[in-house]
Coordinates of C-alpha atoms (C1' of nucleotides) in Angstrom, one line a residue:
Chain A
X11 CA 0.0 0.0 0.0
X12 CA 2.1 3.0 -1.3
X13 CA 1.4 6.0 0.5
X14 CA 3.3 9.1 0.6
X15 CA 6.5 7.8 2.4
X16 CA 7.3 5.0 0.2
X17 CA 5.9 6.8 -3.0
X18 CA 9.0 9.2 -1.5
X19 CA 11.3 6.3 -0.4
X20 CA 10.7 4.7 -4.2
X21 CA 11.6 8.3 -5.5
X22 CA 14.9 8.8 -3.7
X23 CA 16.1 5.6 -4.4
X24 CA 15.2 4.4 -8.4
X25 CA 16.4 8.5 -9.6
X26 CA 20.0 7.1 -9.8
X27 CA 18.6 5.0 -12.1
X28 CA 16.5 7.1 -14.2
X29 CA 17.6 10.4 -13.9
X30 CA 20.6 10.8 -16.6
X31 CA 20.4 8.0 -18.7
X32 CA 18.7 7.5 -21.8
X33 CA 15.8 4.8 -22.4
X34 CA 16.6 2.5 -25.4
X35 CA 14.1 -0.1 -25.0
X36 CA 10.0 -0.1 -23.6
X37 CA 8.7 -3.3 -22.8
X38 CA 5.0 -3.7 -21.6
X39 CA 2.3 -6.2 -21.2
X40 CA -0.8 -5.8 -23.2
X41 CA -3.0 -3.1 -23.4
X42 CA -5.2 -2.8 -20.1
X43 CA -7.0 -0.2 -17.8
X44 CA -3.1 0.4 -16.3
X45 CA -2.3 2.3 -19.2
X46 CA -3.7 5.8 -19.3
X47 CA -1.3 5.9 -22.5
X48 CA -1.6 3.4 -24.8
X49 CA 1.2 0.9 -25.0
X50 CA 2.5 1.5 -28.7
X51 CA 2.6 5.1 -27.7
X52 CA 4.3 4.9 -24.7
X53 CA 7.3 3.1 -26.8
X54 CA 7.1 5.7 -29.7
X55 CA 7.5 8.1 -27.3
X56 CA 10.0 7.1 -24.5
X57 CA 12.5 5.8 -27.2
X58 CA 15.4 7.8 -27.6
X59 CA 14.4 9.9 -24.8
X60 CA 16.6 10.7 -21.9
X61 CA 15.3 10.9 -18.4
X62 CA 16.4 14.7 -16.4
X63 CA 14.6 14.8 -13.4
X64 CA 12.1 12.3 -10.9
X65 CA 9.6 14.2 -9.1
X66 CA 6.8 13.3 -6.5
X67 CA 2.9 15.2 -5.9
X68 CA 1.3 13.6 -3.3
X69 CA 1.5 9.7 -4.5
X70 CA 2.6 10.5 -8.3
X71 CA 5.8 9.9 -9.7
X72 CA 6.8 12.1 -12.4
X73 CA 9.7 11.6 -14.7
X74 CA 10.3 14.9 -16.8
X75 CA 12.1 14.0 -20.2
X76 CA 14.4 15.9 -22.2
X77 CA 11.8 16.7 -25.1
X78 CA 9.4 18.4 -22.2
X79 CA 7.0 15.5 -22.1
X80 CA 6.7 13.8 -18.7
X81 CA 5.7 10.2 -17.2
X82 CA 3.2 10.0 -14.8
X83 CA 3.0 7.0 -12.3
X84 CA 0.7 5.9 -9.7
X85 CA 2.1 3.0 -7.7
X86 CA -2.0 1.9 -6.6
X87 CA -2.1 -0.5 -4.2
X88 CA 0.5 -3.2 -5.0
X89 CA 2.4 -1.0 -7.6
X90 CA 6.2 -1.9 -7.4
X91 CA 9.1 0.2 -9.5
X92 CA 12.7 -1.3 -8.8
X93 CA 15.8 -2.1 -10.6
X94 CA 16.7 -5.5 -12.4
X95 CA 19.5 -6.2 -9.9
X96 CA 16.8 -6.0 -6.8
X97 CA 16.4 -9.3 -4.8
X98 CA 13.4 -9.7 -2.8
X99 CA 10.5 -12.5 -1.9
X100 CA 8.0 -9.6 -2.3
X101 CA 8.6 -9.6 -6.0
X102 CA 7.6 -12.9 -6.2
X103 CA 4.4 -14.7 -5.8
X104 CA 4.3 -18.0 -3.0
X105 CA 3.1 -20.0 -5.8
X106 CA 5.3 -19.2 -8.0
X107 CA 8.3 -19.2 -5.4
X108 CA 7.7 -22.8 -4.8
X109 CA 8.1 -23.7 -8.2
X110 CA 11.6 -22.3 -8.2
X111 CA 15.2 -23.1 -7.0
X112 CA 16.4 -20.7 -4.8
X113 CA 19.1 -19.8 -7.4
X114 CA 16.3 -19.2 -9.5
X115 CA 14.1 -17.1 -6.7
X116 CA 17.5 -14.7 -6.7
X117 CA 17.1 -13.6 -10.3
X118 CA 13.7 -11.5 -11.3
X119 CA 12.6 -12.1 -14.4
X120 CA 9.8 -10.1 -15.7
X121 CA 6.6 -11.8 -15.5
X122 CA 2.6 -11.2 -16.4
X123 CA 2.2 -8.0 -13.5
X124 CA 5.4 -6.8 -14.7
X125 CA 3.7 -3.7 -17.6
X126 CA 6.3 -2.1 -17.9
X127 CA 10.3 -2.4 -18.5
X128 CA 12.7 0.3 -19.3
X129 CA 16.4 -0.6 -20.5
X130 CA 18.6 1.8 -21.2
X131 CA 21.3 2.5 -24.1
X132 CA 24.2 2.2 -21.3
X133 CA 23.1 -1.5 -20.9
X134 CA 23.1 -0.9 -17.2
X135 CA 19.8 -2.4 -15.1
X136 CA 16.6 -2.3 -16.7
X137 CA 13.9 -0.9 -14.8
X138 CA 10.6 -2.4 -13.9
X139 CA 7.1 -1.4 -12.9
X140 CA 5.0 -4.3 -11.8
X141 CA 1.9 -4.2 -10.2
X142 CA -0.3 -7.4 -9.2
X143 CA -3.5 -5.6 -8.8
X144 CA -3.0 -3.3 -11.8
X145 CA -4.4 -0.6 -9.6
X146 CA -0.9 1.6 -10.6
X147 CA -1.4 3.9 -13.7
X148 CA 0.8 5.0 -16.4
X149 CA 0.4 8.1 -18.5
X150 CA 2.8 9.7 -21.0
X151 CA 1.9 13.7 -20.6
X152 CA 2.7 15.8 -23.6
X153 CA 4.6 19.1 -22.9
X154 CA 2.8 21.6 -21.0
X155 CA -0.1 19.1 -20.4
X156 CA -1.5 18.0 -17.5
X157 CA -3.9 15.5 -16.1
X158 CA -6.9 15.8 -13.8
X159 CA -5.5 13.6 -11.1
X160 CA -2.8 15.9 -11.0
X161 CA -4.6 19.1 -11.1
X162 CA -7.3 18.1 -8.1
X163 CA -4.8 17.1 -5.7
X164 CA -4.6 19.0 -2.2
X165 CA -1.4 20.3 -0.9
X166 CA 1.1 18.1 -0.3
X167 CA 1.2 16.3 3.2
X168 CA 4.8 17.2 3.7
X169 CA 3.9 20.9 2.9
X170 CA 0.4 21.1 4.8
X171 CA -0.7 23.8 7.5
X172 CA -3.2 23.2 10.6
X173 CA -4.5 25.9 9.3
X174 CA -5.1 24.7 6.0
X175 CA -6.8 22.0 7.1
X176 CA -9.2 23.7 9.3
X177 CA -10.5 26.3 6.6
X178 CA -10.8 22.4 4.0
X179 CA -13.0 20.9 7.2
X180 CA -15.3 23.4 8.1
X181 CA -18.0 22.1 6.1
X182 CA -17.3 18.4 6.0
X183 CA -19.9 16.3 8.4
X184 CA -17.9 13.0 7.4
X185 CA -15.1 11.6 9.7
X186 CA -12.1 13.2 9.9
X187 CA -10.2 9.8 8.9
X188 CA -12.0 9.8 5.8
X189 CA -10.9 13.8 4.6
X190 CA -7.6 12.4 5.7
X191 CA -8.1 9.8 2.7
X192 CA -8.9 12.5 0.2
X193 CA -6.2 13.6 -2.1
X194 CA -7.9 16.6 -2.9
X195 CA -7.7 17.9 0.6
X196 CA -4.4 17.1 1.7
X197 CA -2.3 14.6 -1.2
X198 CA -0.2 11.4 0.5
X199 CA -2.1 10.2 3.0
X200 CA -3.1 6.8 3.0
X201 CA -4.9 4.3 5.5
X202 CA -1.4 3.7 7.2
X203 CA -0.6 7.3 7.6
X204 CA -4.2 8.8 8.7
X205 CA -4.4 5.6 11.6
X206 CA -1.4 6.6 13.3
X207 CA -1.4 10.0 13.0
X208 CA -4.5 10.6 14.1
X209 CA -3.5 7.9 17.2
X210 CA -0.3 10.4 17.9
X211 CA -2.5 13.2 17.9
X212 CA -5.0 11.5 19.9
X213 CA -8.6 12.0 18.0
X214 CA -10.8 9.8 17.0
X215 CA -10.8 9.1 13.4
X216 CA -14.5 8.8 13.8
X217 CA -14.7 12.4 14.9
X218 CA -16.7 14.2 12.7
X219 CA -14.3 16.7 10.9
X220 CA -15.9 20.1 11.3
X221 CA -15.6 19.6 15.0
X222 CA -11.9 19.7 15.0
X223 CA -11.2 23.1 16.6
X224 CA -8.0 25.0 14.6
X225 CA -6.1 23.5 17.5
X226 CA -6.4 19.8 17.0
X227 CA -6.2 20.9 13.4
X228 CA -2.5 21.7 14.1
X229 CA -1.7 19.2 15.8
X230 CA -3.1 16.7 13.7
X231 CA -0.8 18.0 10.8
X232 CA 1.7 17.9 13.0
X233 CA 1.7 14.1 14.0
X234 CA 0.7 13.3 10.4
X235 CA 4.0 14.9 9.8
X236 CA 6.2 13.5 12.4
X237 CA 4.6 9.9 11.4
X238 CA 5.5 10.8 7.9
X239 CA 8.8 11.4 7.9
X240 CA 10.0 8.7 10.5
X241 CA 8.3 6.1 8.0
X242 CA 10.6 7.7 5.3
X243 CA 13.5 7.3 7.1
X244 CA 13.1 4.1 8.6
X245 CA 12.7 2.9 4.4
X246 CA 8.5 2.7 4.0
X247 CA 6.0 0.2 5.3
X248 CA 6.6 -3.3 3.8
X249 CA 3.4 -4.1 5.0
X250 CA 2.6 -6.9 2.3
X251 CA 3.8 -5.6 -1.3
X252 CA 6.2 -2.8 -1.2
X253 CA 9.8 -3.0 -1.6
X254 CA 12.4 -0.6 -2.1
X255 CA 14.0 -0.3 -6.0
X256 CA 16.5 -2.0 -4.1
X257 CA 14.9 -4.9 -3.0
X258 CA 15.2 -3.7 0.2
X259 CA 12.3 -3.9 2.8
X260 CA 11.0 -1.0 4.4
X261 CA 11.1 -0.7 8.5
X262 CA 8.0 1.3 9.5
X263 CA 6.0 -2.0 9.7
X264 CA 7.5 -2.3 13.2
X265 CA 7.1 1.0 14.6
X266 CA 3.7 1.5 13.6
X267 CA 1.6 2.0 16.7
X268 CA -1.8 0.9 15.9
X269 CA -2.7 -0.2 11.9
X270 CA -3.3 -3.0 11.8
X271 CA -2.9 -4.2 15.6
X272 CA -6.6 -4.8 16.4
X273 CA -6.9 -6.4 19.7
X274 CA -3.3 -5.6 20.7
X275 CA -2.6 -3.7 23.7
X276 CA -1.9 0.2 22.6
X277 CA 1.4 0.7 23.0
X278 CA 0.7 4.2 25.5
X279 CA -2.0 2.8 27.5
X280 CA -2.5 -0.8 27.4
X281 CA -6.3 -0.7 26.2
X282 CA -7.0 -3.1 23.4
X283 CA -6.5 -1.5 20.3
X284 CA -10.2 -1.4 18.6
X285 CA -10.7 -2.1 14.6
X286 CA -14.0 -0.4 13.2
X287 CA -14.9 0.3 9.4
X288 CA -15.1 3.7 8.2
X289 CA -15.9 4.4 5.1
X290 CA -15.9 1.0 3.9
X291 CA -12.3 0.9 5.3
X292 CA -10.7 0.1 7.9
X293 CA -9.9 2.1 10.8
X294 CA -7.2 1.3 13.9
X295 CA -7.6 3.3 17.0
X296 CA -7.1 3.1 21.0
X297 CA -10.6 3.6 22.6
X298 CA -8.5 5.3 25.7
X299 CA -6.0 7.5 24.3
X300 CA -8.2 8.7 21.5
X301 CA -11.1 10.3 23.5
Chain B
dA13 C1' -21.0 20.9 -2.9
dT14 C1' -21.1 16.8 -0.4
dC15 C1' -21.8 12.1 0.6
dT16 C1' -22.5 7.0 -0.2
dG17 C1' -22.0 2.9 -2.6
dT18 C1' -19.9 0.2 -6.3
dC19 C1' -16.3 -1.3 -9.0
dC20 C1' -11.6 -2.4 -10.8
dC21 C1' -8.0 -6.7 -9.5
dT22 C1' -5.3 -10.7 -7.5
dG23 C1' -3.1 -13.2 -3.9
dG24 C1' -3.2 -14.7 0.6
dA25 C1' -5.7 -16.2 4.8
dC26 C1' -9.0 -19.0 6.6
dG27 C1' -12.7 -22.6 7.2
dC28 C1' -14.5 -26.9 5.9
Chain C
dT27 C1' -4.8 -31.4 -0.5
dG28 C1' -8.2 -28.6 -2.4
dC29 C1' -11.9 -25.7 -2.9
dG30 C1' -14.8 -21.7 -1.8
dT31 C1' -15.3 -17.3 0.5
dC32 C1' -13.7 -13.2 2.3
dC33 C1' -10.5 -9.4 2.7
dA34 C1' -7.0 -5.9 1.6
dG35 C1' -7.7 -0.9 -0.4
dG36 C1' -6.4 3.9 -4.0
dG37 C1' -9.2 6.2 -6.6
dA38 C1' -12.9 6.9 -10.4
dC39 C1' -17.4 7.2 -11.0
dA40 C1' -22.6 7.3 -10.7
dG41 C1' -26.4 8.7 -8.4
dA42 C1' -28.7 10.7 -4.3

DNA sequence: ATCTGTCCCTGGACGC
DNA sequence: TGCGTCCAGGGACAGA
């Protein structure tokens, strides 16, 4: 589940191995829902080109190329971008792990989720984008163009204000875990990320949002904040699919406080840690702490 | 403008 | 061992 930190983490780590060099072959599977851009034109176009810069908006990838075009990509929910030389289990499926040597579990070899595969005219690692749920997205923008994902997110999570989220919930009768969700508000956050921040700031994601008082506003960002960046340096969640363009695992799987810990004691108080849907999704919080 | 429900997809966990 | 069922969830979309 790619949220802001490992969409960051995946950023930071495969730009050594886009940014400079120059794309000489595009694989891909067949045409599907994944591509926003059409397969054959995602070849035509990314041919030749060479890749200057790898930036991030909320959970979007963007590669700018040297003709002004730029490559947008949405990791989804099991969306994985890594190098060729990356060794990892989570790259693999068990069923198709058993089937394998171990020698042959250590080389990756592009299979059915793998949509798209970038090699490059210095012959160094190809890079891959493989996604089992084919929830990820991939869209070749045209210079100057943009796309309405793009243009509806909210501020960045890394860049919000208290205050900005105050003024975006003073209308909104629905949870406040479920603005968290909503790129349009505020652009990162994820079910991971809105659980545990909203545990560190202690509220209730059921609150309803308007009743946040400019206060709790502040410090929610705050905490979201904090949780954010210790997740990017402790590598990302490697909660069940992501995996560094290195192969390596994240580490914020362990330090997380509540996600995912339903009927565990919280880790401030003790209580049983209580699991409700929201939204159709669900929701980790500590009865106690979160009044 | 805001909110709710449905859908896309596949692998893994779980029960019988 | 194998089969069926449920669950995970980011985001688009339709309809209220």
């Amino acid at each position: 589940m790619p949220e802001l930190p490992e969409v960051e983490v995946t950023r930071r780590r495969i730009a050594p191995l886009l940014v400079g060099r120059r794309i000489s072959s595009v694989r891909t599977t067949r045409d599907s829902y994944f591509f926003l851009t059409k397969p054959a034109s995602l070849k035509r176009n990314l041919v030749g080109r060479d890749i200057v810069d790898l930036g991030r908006r909320g959970k979007y990838l963007l590669a700018q190329l040297d003709d002004g075009k730029r490559l947008m990509m949405h990791l989804g929910m099991t969306g994985q971008l890594f190098s060729q030389d990356a060794r990892s289990v989570r790259l693999l499926s068990a069923s198709r792990r058993s089937s394998l040597s171990p020698a042959e579990q250590l080389r990756f070899e592009a299979d059915e989720h793998t949509h798209l595969s970038l090699g490059f005219e210095d012959r160094g690692p190809r890079v891959f984008f493989r996604d089992v749920r084919k929830f990820g997205k991939v869209r070749l923008l045209r210079r100057g163009q943009s796309d309405p994902r793009l243009d509806k997110l909210g501020v960045d999570a890394l860049e919000a204000s208290g205050q900005q989220l105050f003024r975006l919930t003073r209308k909104r009768k629905i949870a406040i875990k479920n603005v968290l969700l909503e790129q349009s508000v505020i652009a990162g956050i994820g079910n991971i990320y809105a659980d545990e921040g909203l545990f560190l700031a202690g509220i209730r994601p059921t609150r309803r949002a308007s009743s946040l008082t400019r206060r709790s506003c502040e410090k929610l960002v705050e905490s979201i904040q904090e949780v954010l960046l210790r997740s990017i340096e402790s590598g990302g969640a490697s909660i069940s699919d992501f995996v560094a363009p290195d192969g390596r695992d994240g580490g914020y799987q362990d330090q997380r406080r509540v996600y995912a810990r339903g009927g565990e004691p919280c880790p401030r108080c003790d209580a049983p840690i209580r699991r409700l849907v929201i939204g159709q999704r669900a929701a980790y919080f500590c009865p106690r702490c979160q009044g």
